[in-house]
GROMACS .gro file of C-alpha atoms in nm:
model
  248
    1MET     CA    1   0.179   0.369  -0.905
    2ALA     CA    2   0.345   0.675  -1.006
    3GLY     CA    3   0.165   0.935  -0.776
    4HIS     CA    4   0.119   0.673  -0.497
    5SER     CA    5   0.504   0.611  -0.498
    6GLN     CA    6   0.594   0.976  -0.501
    7PHE     CA    7   0.363   1.023  -0.219
    8LYS     CA    8   0.529   0.730  -0.006
    9ASN     CA    9   0.867   0.866  -0.091
   10ILE     CA   10   0.772   1.216   0.047
   11MET     CA   11   0.641   1.060   0.397
   12TYR     CA   12   0.959   0.838   0.399
   13ARG     CA   13   1.195   1.139   0.342
   14LYS     CA   14   1.000   1.325   0.627
   15GLY     CA   15   1.139   1.083   0.863
   16ALA     CA   16   0.942   0.849   1.085
   17GLN     CA   17   0.782   1.059   1.368
   18ASP     CA   18   0.690   0.855   1.665
   19LYS     CA   19   0.328   0.904   1.629
   20LYS     CA   20   0.328   0.802   1.261
   21ARG     CA   21   0.519   0.517   1.338
   22ALA     CA   22   0.275   0.405   1.617
   23LYS     CA   23  -0.015   0.443   1.361
   24LEU     CA   24   0.170   0.262   1.091
   25PHE     CA   25   0.240  -0.021   1.343
   26ALA     CA   26  -0.122  -0.037   1.431
   27LYS     CA   27  -0.239  -0.060   1.073
   28LEU     CA   28   0.030  -0.320   1.023
   29ALA     CA   29  -0.105  -0.526   1.306
   30LYS     CA   30  -0.476  -0.484   1.197
   31GLU     CA   31  -0.380  -0.641   0.846
   32ILE     CA   32  -0.192  -0.913   1.032
   33THR     CA   33  -0.491  -1.006   1.273
   34VAL     CA   34  -0.710  -0.989   0.976
   35ALA     CA   35  -0.516  -1.211   0.735
   36ALA     CA   36  -0.458  -1.459   1.044
   37LYS     CA   37  -0.841  -1.461   1.092
   38MET     CA   38  -0.921  -1.537   0.743
   39GLY     CA   39  -0.692  -1.817   0.706
   40LEU     CA   40  -0.452  -2.017   0.890
   41ALA     CA   41  -0.224  -1.856   1.154
   42ASP     CA   42   0.079  -1.992   1.001
   43PRO     CA   43   0.230  -1.761   0.725
   44GLU     CA   44   0.379  -2.088   0.563
   45TYR     CA   45   0.022  -2.177   0.463
   46ASN     CA   46  -0.142  -1.820   0.429
   47PRO     CA   47  -0.008  -1.607   0.159
   48ARG     CA   48  -0.191  -1.307   0.277
   49LEU     CA   49  -0.042  -1.329   0.638
   50ARG     CA   50   0.292  -1.393   0.499
   51ALA     CA   51   0.265  -1.067   0.284
   52ALA     CA   52   0.143  -0.875   0.608
   53ILE     CA   53   0.421  -1.011   0.817
   54GLN     CA   54   0.677  -0.918   0.508
   55ALA     CA   55   0.530  -0.568   0.514
   56ALA     CA   56   0.570  -0.529   0.896
   57ARG     CA   57   0.924  -0.665   0.893
   58ALA     CA   58   1.002  -0.401   0.622
   59GLU     CA   59   0.910  -0.110   0.865
   60ASN     CA   60   1.092  -0.292   1.135
   61MET     CA   61   0.793  -0.371   1.345
   62PRO     CA   62   0.892  -0.544   1.663
   63LYS     CA   63   0.865  -0.952   1.645
   64ASP     CA   64   0.673  -0.929   1.979
   65ASN     CA   65   0.411  -0.687   1.797
   66ILE     CA   66   0.377  -0.918   1.508
   67GLU     CA   67   0.333  -1.237   1.738
   68ARG     CA   68   0.072  -1.032   1.938
   69ALA     CA   69  -0.125  -0.950   1.622
   70ILE     CA   70  -0.143  -1.312   1.498
   71LYS     CA   71  -0.266  -1.429   1.839
   72LYS     CA   72  -0.538  -1.155   1.856
   73SER     CA   73  -0.697  -1.335   1.559
   74THR     CA   74  -0.772  -1.615   1.796
   75ASP     CA   75  -0.939  -1.400   2.084
   76GLN     CA   76  -1.300  -1.436   2.138
   77GLY     CA   77  -1.523  -1.139   2.136
   78GLY     CA   78  -1.245  -0.951   1.957
   79GLU     CA   79  -1.322  -0.668   1.673
   80ASN     CA   80  -1.447  -0.782   1.377
   81TYR     CA   81  -1.321  -0.585   1.073
   82GLU     CA   82  -1.454  -0.586   0.711
   83GLU     CA   83  -1.279  -0.481   0.414
   84VAL     CA   84  -1.447  -0.185   0.204
   85ARG     CA   85  -1.321   0.000  -0.079
   86TYR     CA   86  -1.396   0.362  -0.157
   87GLU     CA   87  -1.351   0.541  -0.487
   88GLY     CA   88  -1.354   0.910  -0.579
   89PHE     CA   89  -1.207   1.199  -0.743
   90GLY     CA   90  -0.971   1.463  -0.630
   91VAL     CA   91  -0.891   1.783  -0.797
   92GLY     CA   92  -0.776   1.784  -1.148
   93GLY     CA   93  -1.006   1.469  -1.209
   94VAL     CA   94  -0.748   1.221  -1.042
   95GLY     CA   95  -0.873   0.907  -0.949
   96VAL     CA   96  -0.822   0.787  -0.598
   97ILE     CA   97  -0.882   0.438  -0.471
   98VAL     CA   98  -0.895   0.385  -0.076
   99GLU     CA   99  -0.887   0.050   0.073
  100THR     CA  100  -1.006   0.023   0.448
  101LEU     CA  101  -1.034  -0.229   0.720
  102THR     CA  102  -1.315  -0.102   0.952
  103ASP     CA  103  -1.535  -0.227   1.235
  104ASN     CA  104  -1.771   0.068   1.171
  105ARG     CA  105  -1.879   0.121   0.818
  106ASN     CA  106  -2.085   0.424   0.870
  107ARG     CA  107  -1.811   0.593   1.044
  108THR     CA  108  -1.537   0.528   0.804
  109ALA     CA  109  -1.750   0.624   0.501
  110GLY     CA  110  -1.825   0.970   0.664
  111GLU     CA  111  -1.464   1.027   0.748
  112VAL     CA  112  -1.336   0.939   0.407
  113ARG     CA  113  -1.622   1.146   0.248
  114ALA     CA  114  -1.528   1.440   0.469
  115ILE     CA  115  -1.159   1.416   0.354
  116PHE     CA  116  -1.253   1.406  -0.002
  117THR     CA  117  -1.477   1.722   0.026
  118LYS     CA  118  -1.253   1.919   0.250
  119ASN     CA  119  -0.972   1.882  -0.020
  120GLY     CA  120  -1.193   1.978  -0.334
  121GLY     CA  121  -1.273   1.605  -0.412
  122ASN     CA  122  -1.577   1.399  -0.403
  123LEU     CA  123  -1.669   1.010  -0.361
  124GLY     CA  124  -1.801   0.812  -0.648
  125GLU     CA  125  -1.968   0.507  -0.705
  126THR     CA  126  -1.779   0.146  -0.661
  127GLY     CA  127  -1.633   0.103  -1.013
  128ALA     CA  128  -1.609   0.471  -1.095
  129VAL     CA  129  -1.242   0.472  -1.074
  130SER     CA  130  -1.118   0.136  -1.049
  131PHE     CA  131  -1.209   0.056  -1.416
  132GLY     CA  132  -0.889   0.277  -1.481
  133PHE     CA  133  -0.662   0.093  -1.282
  134ASP     CA  134  -0.524  -0.265  -1.324
  135ARG     CA  135  -0.527  -0.514  -1.028
  136LEU     CA  136  -0.187  -0.664  -1.013
  137GLY     CA  137   0.050  -0.858  -0.771
  138LEU     CA  138   0.367  -0.647  -0.686
  139VAL     CA  139   0.677  -0.763  -0.541
  140GLU     CA  140   0.941  -0.488  -0.421
  141TYR     CA  141   1.302  -0.530  -0.347
  142PRO     CA  142   1.542  -0.246  -0.240
  143ALA     CA  143   1.750  -0.126  -0.559
  144ASP     CA  144   2.073  -0.250  -0.408
  145VAL     CA  145   1.994  -0.642  -0.395
  146ALA     CA  146   2.062  -0.647  -0.789
  147THR     CA  147   2.142  -0.465  -1.105
  148THR     CA  148   1.867  -0.380  -1.328
  149ASP     CA  149   1.957  -0.658  -1.573
  150GLU     CA  150   1.989  -0.910  -1.295
  151MET     CA  151   1.645  -0.832  -1.163
  152LEU     CA  152   1.488  -0.819  -1.522
  153GLU     CA  153   1.622  -1.184  -1.571
  154ALA     CA  154   1.509  -1.301  -1.243
  155ALA     CA  155   1.162  -1.154  -1.297
  156ILE     CA  156   1.130  -1.328  -1.641
  157GLU     CA  157   1.234  -1.669  -1.482
  158ALA     CA  158   0.992  -1.611  -1.191
  159GLY     CA  159   0.702  -1.544  -1.425
  160ALA     CA  160   0.642  -1.200  -1.348
  161ASP     CA  161   0.489  -0.975  -1.618
  162ASP     CA  162   0.686  -0.645  -1.576
  163CYS     CA  163   0.981  -0.523  -1.400
  164GLN     CA  164   1.032  -0.157  -1.316
  165SER     CA  165   1.374  -0.045  -1.162
  166GLY     CA  166   1.454   0.292  -0.994
  167GLU     CA  167   1.703   0.460  -0.786
  168GLU     CA  168   1.539   0.320  -0.470
  169LEU     CA  169   1.314   0.014  -0.567
  170HIS     CA  170   1.271  -0.283  -0.808
  171GLU     CA  171   0.896  -0.328  -0.861
  172LEU     CA  172   0.786  -0.656  -1.030
  173TYR     CA  173   0.439  -0.713  -1.142
  174CYS     CA  174   0.242  -1.014  -1.197
  175ALA     CA  175  -0.116  -1.150  -1.204
  176PRO     CA  176  -0.276  -1.136  -0.850
  177ASP     CA  177  -0.308  -1.518  -0.854
  178ALA     CA  178   0.057  -1.573  -0.934
  179LEU     CA  179   0.195  -1.341  -0.669
  180HIS     CA  180   0.270  -1.613  -0.414
  181GLU     CA  181   0.454  -1.827  -0.634
  182VAL     CA  182   0.653  -1.516  -0.817
  183SER     CA  183   0.741  -1.399  -0.447
  184GLY     CA  184   0.859  -1.750  -0.377
  185GLU     CA  185   1.083  -1.789  -0.663
  186LEU     CA  186   1.224  -1.444  -0.618
  187GLU     CA  187   1.295  -1.499  -0.263
  188LYS     CA  188   1.496  -1.803  -0.333
  189LYS     CA  189   1.737  -1.584  -0.506
  190PHE     CA  190   1.725  -1.244  -0.334
  191GLY     CA  191   1.578  -1.338   0.025
  192GLU     CA  192   1.253  -1.191   0.159
  193PRO     CA  193   1.120  -0.905  -0.037
  194ARG     CA  194   1.039  -0.576   0.113
  195SER     CA  195   0.684  -0.628   0.033
  196ALA     CA  196   0.456  -0.854  -0.190
  197ARG     CA  197   0.110  -0.751  -0.212
  198ILE     CA  198  -0.199  -0.675  -0.448
  199VAL     CA  199  -0.222  -0.333  -0.567
  200TRP     CA  200  -0.419  -0.124  -0.779
  201LYS     CA  201  -0.190   0.024  -1.083
  202PRO     CA  202  -0.317   0.305  -1.289
  203GLN     CA  203  -0.342   0.255  -1.666
  204ASN     CA  204  -0.279   0.607  -1.731
  205THR     CA  205  -0.164   0.902  -1.517
  206ILE     CA  206  -0.278   1.286  -1.518
  207GLU     CA  207  -0.011   1.545  -1.493
  208LEU     CA  208  -0.111   1.802  -1.231
  209ASP     CA  209   0.035   2.156  -1.182
  210ASP     CA  210   0.187   2.266  -0.853
  211GLU     CA  211  -0.098   2.401  -0.682
  212LYS     CA  212  -0.346   2.111  -0.783
  213ALA     CA  213  -0.053   1.847  -0.687
  214GLU     CA  214  -0.018   2.017  -0.339
  215THR     CA  215  -0.383   1.978  -0.271
  216ILE     CA  216  -0.381   1.604  -0.389
  217LEU     CA  217  -0.100   1.535  -0.164
  218LYS     CA  218  -0.260   1.698   0.132
  219MET     CA  219  -0.570   1.482   0.054
  220LEU     CA  220  -0.375   1.148   0.041
  221GLU     CA  221  -0.176   1.243   0.359
  222ALA     CA  222  -0.527   1.305   0.538
  223LEU     CA  223  -0.643   0.952   0.426
  224ASP     CA  224  -0.339   0.784   0.512
  225ASP     CA  225  -0.340   0.937   0.872
  226ASN     CA  226  -0.689   0.782   0.918
  227ASP     CA  227  -0.684   0.476   1.142
  228ASP     CA  228  -0.922   0.276   0.919
  229VAL     CA  229  -0.740   0.336   0.584
  230GLN     CA  230  -0.486   0.069   0.507
  231GLN     CA  231  -0.369   0.174   0.113
  232VAL     CA  232  -0.435   0.463  -0.101
  233TYR     CA  233  -0.373   0.475  -0.483
  234ALA     CA  234  -0.414   0.764  -0.711
  235ASN     CA  235  -0.322   0.820  -1.086
  236PHE     CA  236  -0.127   1.149  -1.083
  237GLU     CA  237   0.214   1.286  -1.187
  238MET     CA  238   0.369   1.591  -1.043
  239SER     CA  239   0.691   1.800  -1.107
  240ASP     CA  240   1.005   1.748  -0.904
  241SER     CA  241   0.961   2.096  -0.758
  242VAL     CA  242   0.656   2.023  -0.577
  243LEU     CA  243   0.821   1.698  -0.454
  244GLU     CA  244   1.102   1.859  -0.320
  245LYS     CA  245   0.882   2.129  -0.143
  246MET     CA  246   0.682   1.877   0.005
  247SER     CA  247   0.979   1.683   0.149
  248ALA     CA  248   1.122   1.984   0.293
   0.00000   0.00000   0.00000
Protein backbone atom coordinates (compact mmCIF):
# COMPACT_ATOMS: atom_id res chain seq x y z
CA MET A 1 0.00 0.00 0.00
CA ALA A 2 3.03 2.26 0.29
CA GLY A 3 2.74 3.97 -3.06
CA HIS A 4 -1.02 4.26 -2.80
CA SER A 5 -0.86 5.61 0.76
CA GLN A 6 1.74 8.21 -0.20
CA PHE A 7 -0.41 9.29 -3.12
CA LYS A 8 -3.44 9.70 -0.87
CA ASN A 9 -1.32 11.72 1.56
CA ILE A 10 -0.39 14.08 -1.27
CA MET A 11 -4.00 14.56 -2.26
CA TYR A 12 -4.91 15.17 1.38
CA ARG A 13 -2.14 17.71 1.93
CA LYS A 14 -3.07 19.62 -1.20
CA GLY A 15 -6.33 20.43 0.54
CA ALA A 16 -9.88 19.57 -0.44
CA GLN A 17 -10.80 21.80 -3.35
CA ASP A 18 -14.54 22.14 -3.99
CA LYS A 19 -14.35 20.33 -7.33
CA LYS A 20 -12.36 17.45 -5.87
CA ARG A 21 -14.74 17.23 -2.94
CA ALA A 22 -17.83 17.10 -5.16
CA LYS A 23 -16.22 14.35 -7.24
CA LEU A 24 -15.25 12.41 -4.11
CA PHE A 25 -18.79 12.65 -2.73
CA ALA A 26 -20.16 11.39 -6.06
CA LYS A 27 -17.88 8.33 -5.91
CA LEU A 28 -18.77 7.62 -2.28
CA ALA A 29 -22.47 7.95 -3.10
CA LYS A 30 -22.11 5.54 -6.03
CA GLU A 31 -20.51 2.91 -3.78
CA ILE A 32 -23.26 3.38 -1.17
CA THR A 33 -25.98 2.95 -3.82
CA VAL A 34 -24.36 -0.16 -5.31
CA ALA A 35 -23.76 -1.70 -1.86
CA ALA A 36 -27.38 -1.08 -0.82
CA LYS A 37 -28.69 -2.49 -4.12
CA MET A 38 -26.58 -5.67 -3.80
CA GLY A 39 -27.81 -6.45 -0.27
CA LEU A 40 -30.12 -5.03 2.35
CA ALA A 41 -30.49 -1.26 2.66
CA ASP A 42 -29.72 -1.58 6.39
CA PRO A 43 -25.97 -1.24 7.19
CA GLU A 44 -26.46 -3.36 10.30
CA TYR A 45 -27.02 -6.39 8.06
CA ASN A 46 -24.95 -5.34 5.05
CA PRO A 47 -21.18 -5.18 5.75
CA ARG A 48 -20.35 -3.60 2.39
CA LEU A 49 -22.91 -0.84 2.91
CA ARG A 50 -21.64 -0.28 6.43
CA ALA A 51 -18.08 0.10 5.11
CA ALA A 52 -19.27 2.50 2.39
CA ILE A 53 -21.08 4.68 4.93
CA GLN A 54 -18.03 4.69 7.23
CA ALA A 55 -15.85 5.86 4.33
CA ALA A 56 -18.36 8.63 3.55
CA ARG A 57 -18.48 9.80 7.16
CA ALA A 58 -14.68 9.84 7.32
CA GLU A 59 -14.73 12.39 4.49
CA ASN A 60 -17.46 14.44 6.25
CA MET A 61 -20.08 13.65 3.63
CA PRO A 62 -23.42 15.16 4.76
CA LYS A 63 -25.95 12.76 6.27
CA ASP A 64 -28.57 13.83 3.70
CA ASN A 65 -26.25 12.79 0.86
CA ILE A 66 -25.75 9.36 2.45
CA GLU A 67 -29.48 8.81 2.95
CA ARG A 68 -30.20 9.96 -0.60
CA ALA A 69 -27.64 7.49 -1.98
CA ILE A 70 -29.25 4.62 -0.04
CA LYS A 71 -32.73 5.61 -1.26
CA LYS A 72 -31.46 5.73 -4.84
CA SER A 73 -30.79 1.97 -4.65
CA THR A 74 -34.55 1.34 -4.64
CA ASP A 75 -35.39 3.72 -7.50
CA GLN A 76 -36.92 2.03 -10.52
CA GLY A 77 -35.09 2.60 -13.79
CA GLY A 78 -31.92 3.89 -12.08
CA GLU A 79 -28.42 3.27 -13.40
CA ASN A 80 -27.04 -0.24 -13.15
CA TYR A 81 -23.35 -0.26 -12.34
CA GLU A 82 -21.02 -3.21 -12.74
CA GLU A 83 -17.68 -3.72 -11.03
CA VAL A 84 -14.79 -3.95 -13.48
CA ARG A 85 -11.12 -4.30 -12.51
CA TYR A 86 -8.31 -3.17 -14.80
CA GLU A 87 -4.68 -4.15 -14.38
CA GLY A 88 -1.66 -2.64 -16.06
CA PHE A 89 1.85 -1.29 -15.79
CA GLY A 90 3.20 2.21 -15.37
CA VAL A 91 6.75 3.46 -16.04
CA GLY A 92 9.45 1.47 -14.29
CA GLY A 93 7.34 -1.68 -14.38
CA VAL A 94 5.08 -0.49 -11.55
CA GLY A 95 1.97 -2.65 -11.23
CA VAL A 96 -1.32 -0.76 -11.04
CA ILE A 97 -4.78 -2.10 -10.16
CA VAL A 98 -7.81 0.06 -10.97
CA GLU A 99 -11.23 -0.77 -9.51
CA THR A 100 -14.23 0.83 -11.22
CA LEU A 101 -18.00 1.03 -11.00
CA THR A 102 -19.36 1.72 -14.47
CA ASP A 103 -22.61 1.84 -16.41
CA ASN A 104 -20.68 1.71 -19.71
CA ARG A 105 -17.82 -0.79 -19.83
CA ASN A 106 -16.58 0.33 -23.27
CA ARG A 107 -16.35 3.99 -22.23
CA THR A 108 -14.50 3.20 -19.01
CA ALA A 109 -12.06 0.81 -20.70
CA GLY A 110 -11.23 3.43 -23.32
CA GLU A 111 -10.69 6.18 -20.76
CA VAL A 112 -8.54 4.03 -18.45
CA ARG A 113 -6.45 2.78 -21.39
CA ALA A 114 -5.92 6.36 -22.59
CA ILE A 115 -4.66 7.45 -19.15
CA PHE A 116 -2.16 4.56 -19.02
CA THR A 117 -0.92 5.27 -22.57
CA LYS A 118 -0.60 9.03 -22.04
CA ASN A 119 1.63 8.42 -19.01
CA GLY A 120 3.93 5.81 -20.54
CA GLY A 121 2.05 2.77 -19.27
CA ASN A 122 -0.04 0.00 -20.77
CA LEU A 123 -3.02 -2.11 -19.77
CA GLY A 124 -2.53 -5.84 -19.27
CA GLU A 125 -4.79 -8.86 -18.99
CA THR A 126 -6.78 -9.56 -15.81
CA GLY A 127 -4.36 -11.26 -13.41
CA ALA A 128 -1.24 -9.76 -14.99
CA VAL A 129 -0.67 -7.56 -11.92
CA SER A 130 -2.92 -8.83 -9.12
CA PHE A 131 -0.87 -12.02 -8.61
CA GLY A 132 1.76 -9.76 -7.02
CA PHE A 133 -0.74 -8.31 -4.53
CA ASP A 134 -2.57 -9.85 -1.57
CA ARG A 135 -6.34 -9.37 -1.23
CA LEU A 136 -6.84 -8.29 2.40
CA GLY A 137 -9.28 -6.62 4.75
CA LEU A 138 -8.01 -3.25 6.03
CA VAL A 139 -9.27 -1.32 9.05
CA GLU A 140 -7.91 2.21 9.55
CA TYR A 141 -7.90 4.39 12.66
CA PRO A 142 -6.37 7.86 13.18
CA ALA A 143 -3.04 7.63 15.00
CA ASP A 144 -4.31 9.56 18.02
CA VAL A 145 -6.95 6.99 19.10
CA ALA A 146 -4.33 4.70 20.69
CA THR A 147 -0.61 4.16 21.15
CA THR A 148 1.21 1.70 18.90
CA ASP A 149 1.30 -0.91 21.70
CA GLU A 150 -2.39 -0.43 22.56
CA MET A 151 -3.44 -0.84 18.92
CA LEU A 152 -1.22 -3.90 18.45
CA GLU A 153 -2.73 -5.56 21.50
CA ALA A 154 -6.25 -4.73 20.34
CA ALA A 155 -5.46 -6.02 16.84
CA ILE A 156 -4.33 -9.38 18.21
CA GLU A 157 -7.42 -9.69 20.40
CA ALA A 158 -9.71 -8.77 17.48
CA GLY A 159 -8.16 -11.43 15.23
CA ALA A 160 -6.22 -9.19 12.85
CA ASP A 161 -3.15 -10.66 11.12
CA ASP A 162 -0.99 -7.51 11.01
CA CYS A 163 -0.88 -4.02 12.51
CA GLN A 164 1.16 -1.16 11.03
CA SER A 165 1.21 2.15 12.89
CA GLY A 166 2.48 5.44 11.43
CA GLU A 167 2.36 9.16 12.18
CA GLU A 168 -1.16 9.56 10.76
CA LEU A 169 -2.80 6.13 10.77
CA HIS A 170 -3.03 2.71 12.35
CA GLU A 171 -3.55 0.12 9.57
CA LEU A 172 -4.82 -3.31 10.61
CA TYR A 173 -4.92 -6.15 8.10
CA CYS A 174 -6.95 -9.35 8.18
CA ALA A 175 -8.44 -11.99 5.87
CA PRO A 176 -11.19 -10.50 3.67
CA ASP A 177 -13.89 -12.76 5.13
CA ALA A 178 -12.88 -11.72 8.67
CA LEU A 179 -13.13 -7.97 8.02
CA HIS A 180 -16.65 -7.50 9.43
CA GLU A 181 -15.82 -9.39 12.64
CA VAL A 182 -12.41 -7.74 13.19
CA SER A 183 -13.82 -4.28 12.49
CA GLY A 184 -16.70 -4.92 14.89
CA GLU A 185 -14.39 -5.96 17.73
CA LEU A 186 -12.16 -2.92 17.25
CA GLU A 187 -15.17 -0.63 17.12
CA LYS A 188 -16.20 -1.77 20.60
CA LYS A 189 -12.89 -0.46 21.91
CA PHE A 190 -12.05 2.57 19.75
CA GLY A 191 -15.35 3.60 18.16
CA GLU A 192 -16.12 3.63 14.45
CA PRO A 193 -13.00 3.25 12.27
CA ARG A 194 -11.99 5.76 9.63
CA SER A 195 -12.52 3.02 7.08
CA ALA A 196 -12.97 -0.75 6.84
CA ARG A 197 -12.66 -2.20 3.35
CA ILE A 198 -11.13 -4.88 1.12
CA VAL A 199 -7.87 -3.75 -0.52
CA TRP A 200 -4.99 -4.94 -2.71
CA LYS A 201 -1.71 -4.87 -0.77
CA PRO A 202 1.51 -5.29 -2.80
CA GLN A 203 3.76 -8.18 -1.80
CA ASN A 204 6.82 -6.18 -2.88
CA THR A 205 7.40 -2.57 -3.94
CA ILE A 206 9.54 -0.97 -6.66
CA GLU A 207 11.70 2.03 -5.78
CA LEU A 208 11.48 4.74 -8.44
CA ASP A 209 13.76 7.65 -9.25
CA ASP A 210 12.24 11.13 -9.00
CA GLU A 211 11.33 11.49 -12.68
CA LYS A 212 9.49 8.17 -12.90
CA ALA A 213 7.80 8.74 -9.54
CA GLU A 214 6.38 12.05 -10.78
CA THR A 215 5.06 10.34 -13.93
CA ILE A 216 3.39 7.59 -11.88
CA LEU A 217 1.82 10.14 -9.54
CA LYS A 218 0.40 12.10 -12.48
CA MET A 219 -1.09 8.88 -13.85
CA LEU A 220 -2.61 7.95 -10.50
CA GLU A 221 -4.05 11.43 -10.13
CA ALA A 222 -5.63 11.21 -13.60
CA LEU A 223 -7.10 7.80 -12.76
CA ASP A 224 -8.38 9.06 -9.41
CA ASP A 225 -9.99 11.99 -11.22
CA ASN A 226 -12.01 9.69 -13.50
CA ASP A 227 -15.67 9.45 -12.48
CA ASP A 228 -15.83 5.66 -12.90
CA VAL A 229 -12.67 4.88 -10.89
CA GLN A 230 -13.30 3.99 -7.25
CA GLN A 231 -9.88 2.79 -6.00
CA VAL A 232 -6.33 2.67 -7.37
CA TYR A 233 -3.47 0.55 -6.00
CA ALA A 234 0.20 0.57 -7.04
CA ASN A 235 3.40 -1.14 -5.83
CA PHE A 236 6.00 1.64 -5.76
CA GLU A 237 8.13 3.62 -3.35
CA MET A 238 9.50 7.12 -3.88
CA SER A 239 11.83 9.56 -2.18
CA ASP A 240 10.66 12.13 0.34
CA SER A 241 11.86 14.89 -2.02
CA VAL A 242 9.27 13.89 -4.65
CA LEU A 243 6.58 13.70 -1.99
CA GLU A 244 7.46 17.22 -0.82
CA LYS A 245 7.58 18.56 -4.39
CA MET A 246 4.18 17.11 -5.31
CA SER A 247 2.70 18.32 -2.02
CA ALA A 248 3.81 21.90 -2.58
